[in-house]
mmCIF file of C-alpha atoms in Angstrom:
data_model
loop_
_atom_site.group_PDB
_atom_site.id
_atom_site.type_symbol
_atom_site.label_atom_id
_atom_site.label_comp_id
_atom_site.label_asym_id
_atom_site.label_seq_id
_atom_site.Cartn_x
_atom_site.Cartn_y
_atom_site.Cartn_z
ATOM 1 C CA MET P 1 -0.093 -0.011 -0.498
ATOM 2 C CA PRO P 2 2.225 2.992 -1.395
ATOM 3 C CA LEU P 3 2.131 6.400 0.496
ATOM 4 C CA GLN P 4 1.138 9.470 -1.740
ATOM 5 C CA PRO P 5 3.858 11.893 -1.375
ATOM 6 C CA PRO P 6 3.002 15.743 -0.918
ATOM 7 C CA GLY P 7 2.105 17.214 -4.376
ATOM 8 C CA LEU P 8 1.973 13.939 -6.459
ATOM 9 C CA PRO P 9 -1.278 12.804 -7.228
ATOM 10 C CA VAL P 10 -0.558 9.120 -6.919
ATOM 11 C CA GLY P 11 1.216 7.016 -4.520
ATOM 12 C CA ARG P 12 3.774 5.781 -6.821
ATOM 13 C CA LEU P 13 4.432 6.698 -10.418
ATOM 14 C CA ARG P 14 5.628 4.380 -13.029
ATOM 15 C CA ILE P 15 6.429 5.753 -16.512
ATOM 16 C CA THR P 16 7.586 3.575 -19.497
ATOM 17 C CA ARG P 17 10.969 3.869 -21.227
ATOM 18 C CA SER P 18 9.185 4.503 -24.607
ATOM 19 C CA ASN P 19 6.838 7.264 -23.200
ATOM 20 C CA LEU P 20 9.613 8.824 -21.300
ATOM 21 C CA GLN P 21 11.998 9.007 -24.311
ATOM 22 C CA ARG P 22 9.289 10.537 -26.430
ATOM 23 C CA THR P 23 9.140 13.103 -23.924
ATOM 24 C CA LEU P 24 12.430 13.844 -23.368
ATOM 25 C CA LEU P 25 12.946 14.223 -27.588
ATOM 26 C CA GLN P 26 10.096 16.579 -27.625
ATOM 27 C CA HIS P 27 11.313 19.016 -25.439
ATOM 28 C CA PHE P 28 14.758 18.545 -26.682
ATOM 29 C CA GLN P 29 13.778 19.472 -29.831
ATOM 30 C CA GLN P 30 12.637 22.516 -28.814
ATOM 31 C CA THR P 31 16.240 23.786 -28.121
ATOM 32 C CA GLY P 32 16.936 23.462 -31.717
ATOM 33 C CA GLN P 33 20.177 21.310 -31.163
ATOM 34 C CA GLN P 34 21.317 18.394 -33.019
ATOM 35 C CA LEU P 35 20.731 14.644 -31.900
ATOM 36 C CA SER P 36 22.324 11.985 -34.143
ATOM 37 C CA PHE P 37 21.005 8.469 -33.759
ATOM 38 C CA GLY P 38 22.730 5.395 -35.280
ATOM 39 C CA LYS P 39 26.239 6.779 -35.169
ATOM 40 C CA VAL P 40 28.965 4.577 -33.761
ATOM 41 C CA CYS P 41 31.801 5.499 -31.766
ATOM 42 C CA THR P 42 34.755 3.200 -32.494
ATOM 43 C CA ASP P 43 37.634 5.285 -30.552
ATOM 44 C CA ALA P 44 38.107 7.581 -28.016
ATOM 45 C CA THR P 45 41.391 9.272 -27.617
ATOM 46 C CA VAL P 46 42.273 11.741 -24.769
ATOM 47 C CA LEU P 47 44.904 14.654 -26.006
ATOM 48 C CA THR P 48 46.196 17.377 -24.495
ATOM 49 C CA ASP P 49 47.234 20.772 -26.132
ATOM 50 C CA SER P 50 51.060 21.405 -25.683
ATOM 51 C CA ALA P 51 50.888 24.906 -25.327
ATOM 52 C CA SER P 52 47.884 25.076 -23.022
ATOM 53 C CA GLN P 53 47.785 21.762 -21.628
ATOM 54 C CA GLN P 54 44.203 21.236 -21.852
ATOM 55 C CA LYS P 55 42.771 18.008 -22.457
ATOM 56 C CA HIS P 56 40.148 17.018 -25.143
ATOM 57 C CA VAL P 57 38.576 13.982 -26.418
ATOM 58 C CA SER P 58 39.259 12.802 -30.149
ATOM 59 C CA LEU P 59 35.965 10.736 -31.478
ATOM 60 C CA ALA P 60 36.051 8.424 -34.350
ATOM 61 C CA PHE P 61 32.989 7.042 -35.584
ATOM 62 C CA GLN P 62 32.248 4.180 -38.125
ATOM 63 C CA ASP P 63 31.060 6.456 -40.809
ATOM 64 C CA GLY P 64 34.503 7.867 -41.154
ATOM 65 C CA GLU P 65 33.544 11.309 -39.169
ATOM 66 C CA GLN P 66 35.969 12.698 -36.339
ATOM 67 C CA HIS P 67 35.322 14.964 -34.023
ATOM 68 C CA THR P 68 36.937 16.727 -30.731
ATOM 69 C CA CYS P 69 34.827 17.792 -27.856
ATOM 70 C CA ASP P 70 35.971 19.612 -24.239
ATOM 71 C CA ILE P 71 34.288 17.285 -22.160
ATOM 72 C CA LEU P 72 32.819 13.646 -23.186
ATOM 73 C CA VAL P 73 29.843 12.614 -21.080
ATOM 74 C CA VAL P 74 29.998 8.857 -21.343
ATOM 75 C CA ALA P 75 26.363 7.194 -20.965
ATOM 76 C CA ASP P 76 25.965 4.113 -23.276
ATOM 77 C CA GLY P 77 24.677 1.459 -20.825
ATOM 78 C CA VAL P 78 26.110 -1.297 -18.481
ATOM 79 C CA ASN P 79 28.620 -2.371 -21.598
ATOM 80 C CA SER P 80 29.914 0.663 -22.651
ATOM 81 C CA LYS P 81 32.309 0.661 -25.403
ATOM 82 C CA ILE P 82 33.972 3.697 -24.396
ATOM 83 C CA ARG P 83 34.426 2.853 -21.003
ATOM 84 C CA SER P 84 35.880 -0.532 -21.764
ATOM 85 C CA ALA P 85 38.488 1.518 -24.054
ATOM 86 C CA LEU P 86 39.187 4.205 -22.008
ATOM 87 C CA LEU P 87 38.745 2.415 -18.205
ATOM 88 C CA PRO P 88 39.719 -1.192 -19.319
ATOM 89 C CA ASP P 89 39.573 -2.060 -15.408
ATOM 90 C CA ALA P 90 35.993 -0.767 -14.515
ATOM 91 C CA LYS P 91 34.189 -3.915 -15.386
ATOM 92 C CA PRO P 92 30.909 -4.813 -14.076
ATOM 93 C CA TYR P 93 30.456 -8.285 -12.864
ATOM 94 C CA TYR P 94 27.846 -10.991 -12.367
ATOM 95 C CA ALA P 95 25.328 -10.400 -9.468
ATOM 96 C CA GLY P 96 24.592 -14.297 -9.069
ATOM 97 C CA ILE P 97 20.968 -14.842 -10.446
ATOM 98 C CA VAL P 98 19.779 -15.285 -14.016
ATOM 99 C CA THR P 99 16.537 -13.853 -15.068
ATOM 100 C CA ILE P 100 13.890 -15.409 -17.614
ATOM 101 C CA ALA P 101 11.672 -12.560 -18.634
ATOM 102 C CA GLY P 102 8.538 -12.377 -21.094
ATOM 103 C CA ARG P 103 5.822 -10.121 -21.695
ATOM 104 C CA THR P 104 1.814 -10.466 -22.461
ATOM 105 C CA ASP P 105 -0.151 -9.711 -25.525
ATOM 106 C CA ARG P 106 -2.805 -7.125 -24.706
ATOM 107 C CA LEU P 107 -5.326 -8.161 -21.746
ATOM 108 C CA GLU P 108 -8.447 -6.818 -21.540
ATOM 109 C CA PRO P 109 -9.178 -6.601 -18.914
ATOM 110 C CA LEU P 110 -5.898 -6.813 -16.883
ATOM 111 C CA PRO P 111 -5.905 -9.944 -14.002
ATOM 112 C CA GLN P 112 -7.118 -8.142 -10.746
ATOM 113 C CA GLU P 113 -4.055 -8.958 -9.163
ATOM 114 C CA MET P 114 -2.357 -6.525 -11.456
ATOM 115 C CA LEU P 115 -4.323 -3.391 -11.002
ATOM 116 C CA HIS P 116 -1.850 -2.069 -8.601
ATOM 117 C CA SER P 117 1.185 -2.057 -11.236
ATOM 118 C CA GLN P 118 3.757 -4.260 -9.335
ATOM 119 C CA VAL P 119 3.438 -7.915 -7.952
ATOM 120 C CA MET P 120 6.472 -9.582 -6.068
ATOM 121 C CA LEU P 121 6.057 -13.365 -5.352
ATOM 122 C CA LEU P 122 8.376 -15.192 -3.602
ATOM 123 C CA ALA P 123 8.541 -19.535 -4.512
ATOM 124 C CA PRO P 124 10.056 -22.115 -2.646
ATOM 125 C CA LYS P 125 13.603 -22.908 -3.314
ATOM 126 C CA GLY P 126 14.855 -19.899 -4.057
ATOM 127 C CA VAL P 127 12.933 -18.606 -7.164
ATOM 128 C CA THR P 128 11.601 -15.119 -7.351
ATOM 129 C CA MET P 129 8.942 -13.670 -9.461
ATOM 130 C CA PHE P 130 8.285 -10.037 -10.251
ATOM 131 C CA LEU P 131 5.192 -8.889 -12.037
ATOM 132 C CA SER P 132 4.900 -5.215 -13.778
ATOM 133 C CA SER P 133 2.128 -3.685 -15.688
ATOM 134 C CA TYR P 134 2.791 -1.015 -18.114
ATOM 135 C CA GLU P 135 0.447 1.150 -20.977
ATOM 136 C CA LYS P 136 -2.620 -0.389 -19.056
ATOM 137 C CA HIS P 137 -3.040 -3.747 -21.012
ATOM 138 C CA THR P 138 0.225 -5.275 -21.007
ATOM 139 C CA VAL P 139 2.124 -7.005 -18.337
ATOM 140 C CA SER P 140 5.813 -8.083 -18.110
ATOM 141 C CA TRP P 141 7.241 -10.816 -16.053
ATOM 142 C CA HIS P 142 10.474 -11.863 -14.993
ATOM 143 C CA ILE P 143 11.602 -15.325 -12.976
ATOM 144 C CA SER P 144 15.036 -15.217 -11.391
ATOM 145 C CA TRP P 145 17.050 -17.592 -8.963
ATOM 146 C CA TYR P 146 20.673 -18.456 -8.441
ATOM 147 C CA ALA P 147 22.489 -20.140 -11.150
ATOM 148 C CA PRO P 148 26.101 -20.232 -13.106
ATOM 149 C CA GLN P 149 26.659 -17.344 -15.228
ATOM 150 C CA ARG P 150 26.660 -19.569 -18.340
ATOM 151 C CA LEU P 151 23.195 -20.491 -18.108
ATOM 152 C CA ALA P 152 21.675 -17.342 -19.805
ATOM 153 C CA ALA P 153 23.796 -17.985 -22.930
ATOM 154 C CA GLU P 154 22.515 -21.590 -23.082
ATOM 155 C CA LEU P 155 18.950 -20.916 -22.523
ATOM 156 C CA ASN P 156 18.582 -17.693 -24.967
ATOM 157 C CA ALA P 157 20.713 -20.312 -27.539
ATOM 158 C CA LYS P 158 17.759 -22.845 -26.860
ATOM 159 C CA LEU P 159 15.021 -20.456 -27.168
ATOM 160 C CA GLN P 160 16.223 -19.622 -30.795
ATOM 161 C CA ASP P 161 15.514 -22.863 -31.861
ATOM 162 C CA PRO P 162 12.389 -24.025 -32.514
ATOM 163 C CA ASN P 163 13.079 -27.650 -31.265
ATOM 164 C CA THR P 164 14.763 -26.884 -27.923
ATOM 165 C CA ALA P 165 12.921 -23.639 -27.124
ATOM 166 C CA GLN P 166 9.995 -26.128 -25.356
ATOM 167 C CA GLU P 167 12.933 -26.998 -23.040
ATOM 168 C CA VAL P 168 13.060 -23.443 -21.505
ATOM 169 C CA HIS P 169 9.370 -23.450 -21.708
ATOM 170 C CA ALA P 170 9.054 -26.413 -19.278
ATOM 171 C CA MET P 171 11.854 -25.113 -17.360
ATOM 172 C CA ILE P 172 9.814 -21.690 -16.610
ATOM 173 C CA LEU P 173 6.640 -23.987 -15.700
ATOM 174 C CA LYS P 174 8.639 -26.184 -13.323
ATOM 175 C CA LYS P 175 10.216 -22.754 -11.671
ATOM 176 C CA ALA P 176 6.887 -21.387 -11.461
ATOM 177 C CA ALA P 177 4.758 -24.308 -10.457
ATOM 178 C CA THR P 178 3.341 -23.342 -7.148
ATOM 179 C CA VAL P 179 2.523 -19.760 -8.218
ATOM 180 C CA ALA P 180 -0.959 -19.146 -8.451
ATOM 181 C CA GLU P 181 -2.870 -16.229 -10.386
ATOM 182 C CA PRO P 182 -2.213 -13.962 -11.880
ATOM 183 C CA TRP P 183 1.054 -16.090 -13.283
ATOM 184 C CA PRO P 184 -1.232 -18.923 -15.250
ATOM 185 C CA THR P 185 -3.096 -16.252 -16.956
ATOM 186 C CA LEU P 186 -0.313 -14.226 -17.934
ATOM 187 C CA TRP P 187 1.682 -17.411 -19.144
ATOM 188 C CA ALA P 188 -1.098 -18.169 -21.236
ATOM 189 C CA HIS P 189 -1.057 -14.994 -23.020
ATOM 190 C CA THR P 190 2.786 -14.618 -23.030
ATOM 191 C CA ASP P 191 4.419 -14.251 -26.798
ATOM 192 C CA ARG P 192 6.418 -17.138 -26.482
ATOM 193 C CA SER P 193 8.767 -15.341 -29.365
ATOM 194 C CA LYS P 194 9.323 -12.322 -26.839
ATOM 195 C CA ILE P 195 10.961 -14.647 -24.184
ATOM 196 C CA TRP P 196 14.668 -13.991 -23.578
ATOM 197 C CA VAL P 197 17.228 -14.627 -20.749
ATOM 198 C CA SER P 198 19.403 -12.171 -19.447
ATOM 199 C CA ASN P 199 22.419 -12.030 -16.561
ATOM 200 C CA PRO P 200 21.756 -9.061 -14.339
ATOM 201 C CA MET P 201 24.862 -7.069 -13.669
ATOM 202 C CA GLU P 202 26.478 -4.975 -10.993
ATOM 203 C CA LYS P 203 29.042 -2.454 -10.737
ATOM 204 C CA LEU P 204 30.278 0.005 -8.265
ATOM 205 C CA PRO P 205 30.863 3.784 -9.393
ATOM 206 C CA HIS P 206 34.242 4.503 -10.400
ATOM 207 C CA ARG P 207 36.011 7.530 -10.034
ATOM 208 C CA ASN P 208 35.793 9.554 -13.165
ATOM 209 C CA ALA P 209 38.537 12.026 -14.652
ATOM 210 C CA ALA P 210 38.511 15.218 -16.841
ATOM 211 C CA PRO P 211 37.635 15.614 -19.333
ATOM 212 C CA ILE P 212 35.840 12.236 -19.448
ATOM 213 C CA VAL P 213 32.796 11.551 -17.251
ATOM 214 C CA CYS P 214 30.379 8.822 -17.048
ATOM 215 C CA LEU P 215 26.899 8.637 -15.754
ATOM 216 C CA GLY P 216 24.064 5.915 -15.638
ATOM 217 C CA ASP P 217 24.737 2.238 -16.149
ATOM 218 C CA ALA P 218 27.974 3.023 -17.637
ATOM 219 C CA LEU P 219 29.254 4.886 -14.193
ATOM 220 C CA HIS P 220 27.333 2.449 -12.092
ATOM 221 C CA ALA P 221 25.294 -0.952 -12.870
ATOM 222 C CA MET P 222 22.876 -2.393 -10.419
ATOM 223 C CA THR P 223 20.059 -4.749 -11.157
ATOM 224 C CA PRO P 224 16.433 -4.386 -11.296
ATOM 225 C CA PHE P 225 16.103 -5.622 -7.743
ATOM 226 C CA SER P 226 17.439 -2.156 -6.841
ATOM 227 C CA GLY P 227 14.539 -0.289 -8.304
ATOM 228 C CA ASN P 228 16.983 2.687 -8.985
ATOM 229 C CA GLY P 229 18.740 2.565 -12.335
ATOM 230 C CA ALA P 230 16.768 4.776 -14.573
ATOM 231 C CA ASN P 231 16.297 7.184 -10.803
ATOM 232 C CA MET P 232 20.188 6.964 -10.501
ATOM 233 C CA ALA P 233 20.860 7.888 -14.309
ATOM 234 C CA PHE P 234 18.260 11.109 -13.975
ATOM 235 C CA VAL P 235 19.560 12.152 -10.694
ATOM 236 C CA ASP P 236 23.553 11.514 -11.952
ATOM 237 C CA ALA P 237 22.574 13.793 -15.147
ATOM 238 C CA TRP P 238 20.832 16.446 -13.238
ATOM 239 C CA GLN P 239 23.809 16.679 -10.406
ATOM 240 C CA LEU P 240 26.491 17.090 -13.500
ATOM 241 C CA ALA P 241 24.494 19.736 -15.083
ATOM 242 C CA LEU P 242 24.411 21.456 -11.461
ATOM 243 C CA GLN P 243 28.251 21.139 -11.009
ATOM 244 C CA LEU P 244 29.309 21.884 -14.609
ATOM 245 C CA THR P 245 27.323 25.161 -14.494
ATOM 246 C CA SER P 246 28.496 26.334 -10.887
ATOM 247 C CA PRO P 247 30.324 29.291 -10.613
ATOM 248 C CA HIS P 248 32.007 28.109 -7.537
ATOM 249 C CA HIS P 249 34.381 25.496 -9.762
ATOM 250 C CA LEU P 250 37.170 27.327 -11.517
ATOM 251 C CA THR P 251 38.142 24.107 -13.454
ATOM 252 C CA LEU P 252 36.569 21.109 -15.305
ATOM 253 C CA GLU P 253 38.512 18.711 -12.874
ATOM 254 C CA ALA P 254 36.935 20.540 -9.654
ATOM 255 C CA ALA P 255 33.552 20.334 -11.241
ATOM 256 C CA ILE P 256 33.794 16.234 -12.119
ATOM 257 C CA ALA P 257 35.125 15.739 -8.744
ATOM 258 C CA ALA P 258 32.131 17.611 -6.808
ATOM 259 C CA TYR P 259 30.008 15.388 -8.841
ATOM 260 C CA ASP P 260 31.802 12.285 -7.970
ATOM 261 C CA ALA P 261 31.403 13.073 -4.454
ATOM 262 C CA GLU P 262 27.661 13.411 -4.935
ATOM 263 C CA SER P 263 27.029 10.365 -7.199
ATOM 264 C CA ALA P 264 29.271 8.066 -5.554
ATOM 265 C CA PRO P 265 27.642 7.539 -2.009
ATOM 266 C CA ARG P 266 24.364 7.838 -3.688
ATOM 267 C CA CYS P 267 24.771 5.151 -6.072
ATOM 268 C CA THR P 268 27.000 2.936 -4.038
ATOM 269 C CA ALA P 269 23.806 2.613 -1.783
ATOM 270 C CA ALA P 270 21.518 2.018 -4.421
ATOM 271 C CA VAL P 271 23.880 -0.849 -5.861
ATOM 272 C CA GLN P 272 24.686 -2.635 -2.599
ATOM 273 C CA GLY P 273 20.622 -2.035 -1.934
ATOM 274 C CA GLY P 274 19.894 -4.312 -4.915
ATOM 275 C CA SER P 275 22.275 -6.834 -3.899
ATOM 276 C CA ALA P 276 21.030 -7.174 -0.909
ATOM 277 C CA ASN P 277 17.288 -7.563 -2.092
ATOM 278 C CA ILE P 278 18.719 -10.066 -4.272
ATOM 279 C CA ALA P 279 19.959 -12.318 -1.122
ATOM 280 C CA ARG P 280 16.742 -11.418 0.720
ATOM 281 C CA TRP P 281 13.986 -12.297 -2.027
ATOM 282 C CA HIS P 282 16.214 -15.819 -3.205
ATOM 283 C CA GLN P 283 16.113 -17.301 0.016
ATOM 284 C CA GLN P 284 15.360 -21.194 0.721
ATOM 285 C CA GLY P 285 14.713 -23.708 3.128
ATOM 286 C CA PHE P 286 13.856 -22.678 6.518
ATOM 287 C CA ALA P 287 15.275 -18.722 5.942
ATOM 288 C CA TYR P 288 12.391 -18.504 3.212
ATOM 289 C CA HIS P 289 9.621 -19.154 5.518
ATOM 290 C CA VAL P 290 11.155 -16.982 8.163
ATOM 291 C CA THR P 291 11.033 -14.140 5.349
ATOM 292 C CA LEU P 292 7.567 -15.232 4.290
ATOM 293 C CA VAL P 293 6.374 -14.565 7.649
ATOM 294 C CA VAL P 294 8.487 -11.356 8.202
ATOM 295 C CA TYR P 295 6.641 -9.984 5.227
ATOM 296 C CA PHE P 296 3.102 -10.795 6.373
ATOM 297 C CA LEU P 297 3.687 -9.409 9.893
ATOM 298 C CA LEU P 298 4.794 -5.872 8.126
ATOM 299 C CA GLY P 299 2.025 -5.619 5.575
ATOM 300 C CA LYS P 300 -0.554 -6.638 8.575
ATOM 301 C CA LEU P 301 1.176 -3.777 11.071
ATOM 302 C CA LEU P 302 1.293 -1.117 7.843
ATOM 303 C CA GLN P 303 -2.344 -1.463 6.931
ATOM 304 C CA ALA P 304 -3.163 -1.363 11.081
ATOM 305 C CA LEU P 305 -1.294 2.034 11.274
ATOM 306 C CA VAL P 306 -2.907 3.468 7.854
ATOM 307 C CA TYR P 307 -6.104 2.648 9.187
ATOM 308 C CA LEU P 308 -5.828 4.388 12.214
ATOM 309 C CA GLY P 309 -4.149 7.341 10.530
ATOM 310 C CA LEU P 310 -0.754 7.134 12.008
ATOM 311 C CA PHE P 311 1.396 6.378 8.425
ATOM 312 C CA GLY P 312 0.045 7.750 5.729
ATOM 313 C CA SER P 313 -3.255 8.370 3.846
ATOM 314 C CA LYS P 314 -6.469 5.625 3.826
ATOM 315 C CA GLN P 315 -7.058 7.022 0.198
ATOM 316 C CA THR P 316 -3.963 6.247 -1.907
ATOM 317 C CA SER P 317 -3.783 4.584 -5.528
ATOM 318 C CA GLN P 318 -0.971 4.177 -7.905
ATOM 319 C CA GLY P 319 -0.376 5.277 -11.523
ATOM 320 C CA SER P 320 1.088 4.260 -14.623
ATOM 321 C CA ALA P 321 1.807 6.306 -17.679
#
């Protein structure tokens, strides 16, 4: 039962990435600046001007173009090619779980259990299922458990072959055998061609050095179990912009150092929080049953506090855009 923060119309707001991208593009186009899609950066080199000792970055692109910039903001994701080229030791690491995910076709109406947008289900033997509705009529689902890193590639290969895809489907059903509704309904409406397997990765933030600065997953990778990946990237961009435009910093190095001082503790806590959630939500045996009891009691306590008016509001809702 989410609480409704002051000034917001709902207790929890989720925005799909397609809608978010469209909104950002609309506002960016109003600035008159140029935005290029499909350009692949093949090389980045830091150059130092012999006279001024100022550093610049030279960029080479797949189409043959070359550009030079005073500061390079790297935001090309967890598998950042630019970060790998310039900072080869700053690598993400495997979080320890494999995730199989899928998406339903259009559901009208949504199952009653999905009207609150998100559902987390804990199954025996260390299996967790996360369900999330978006765009009002579609649900994505994720099943995860501890497994060797190689398993994701093996399962994805099987999904590409019609003769072996059924093996993966059978594994999904076996892992979710104890899960009740809405899972059976969601599985019945899942497009089998839109099932994929992934290895969630993590990465603690590294120290940036001018004239190159990373943000988002290129700086810090966190699993979906942190629930904060996109949020951290937005805060990164905001804080970096504030530091770069601050009159208190006389050099680019000082601005980036101030950005690191703000972002590193915040993002480290988010990454570690995701790691803790993985351990908490993939319990087995006695620990699994203890976790269920604890969550049940906490839920009842929260409901009682809300009902008595001691915590939050009785009138709460959730929204999805």
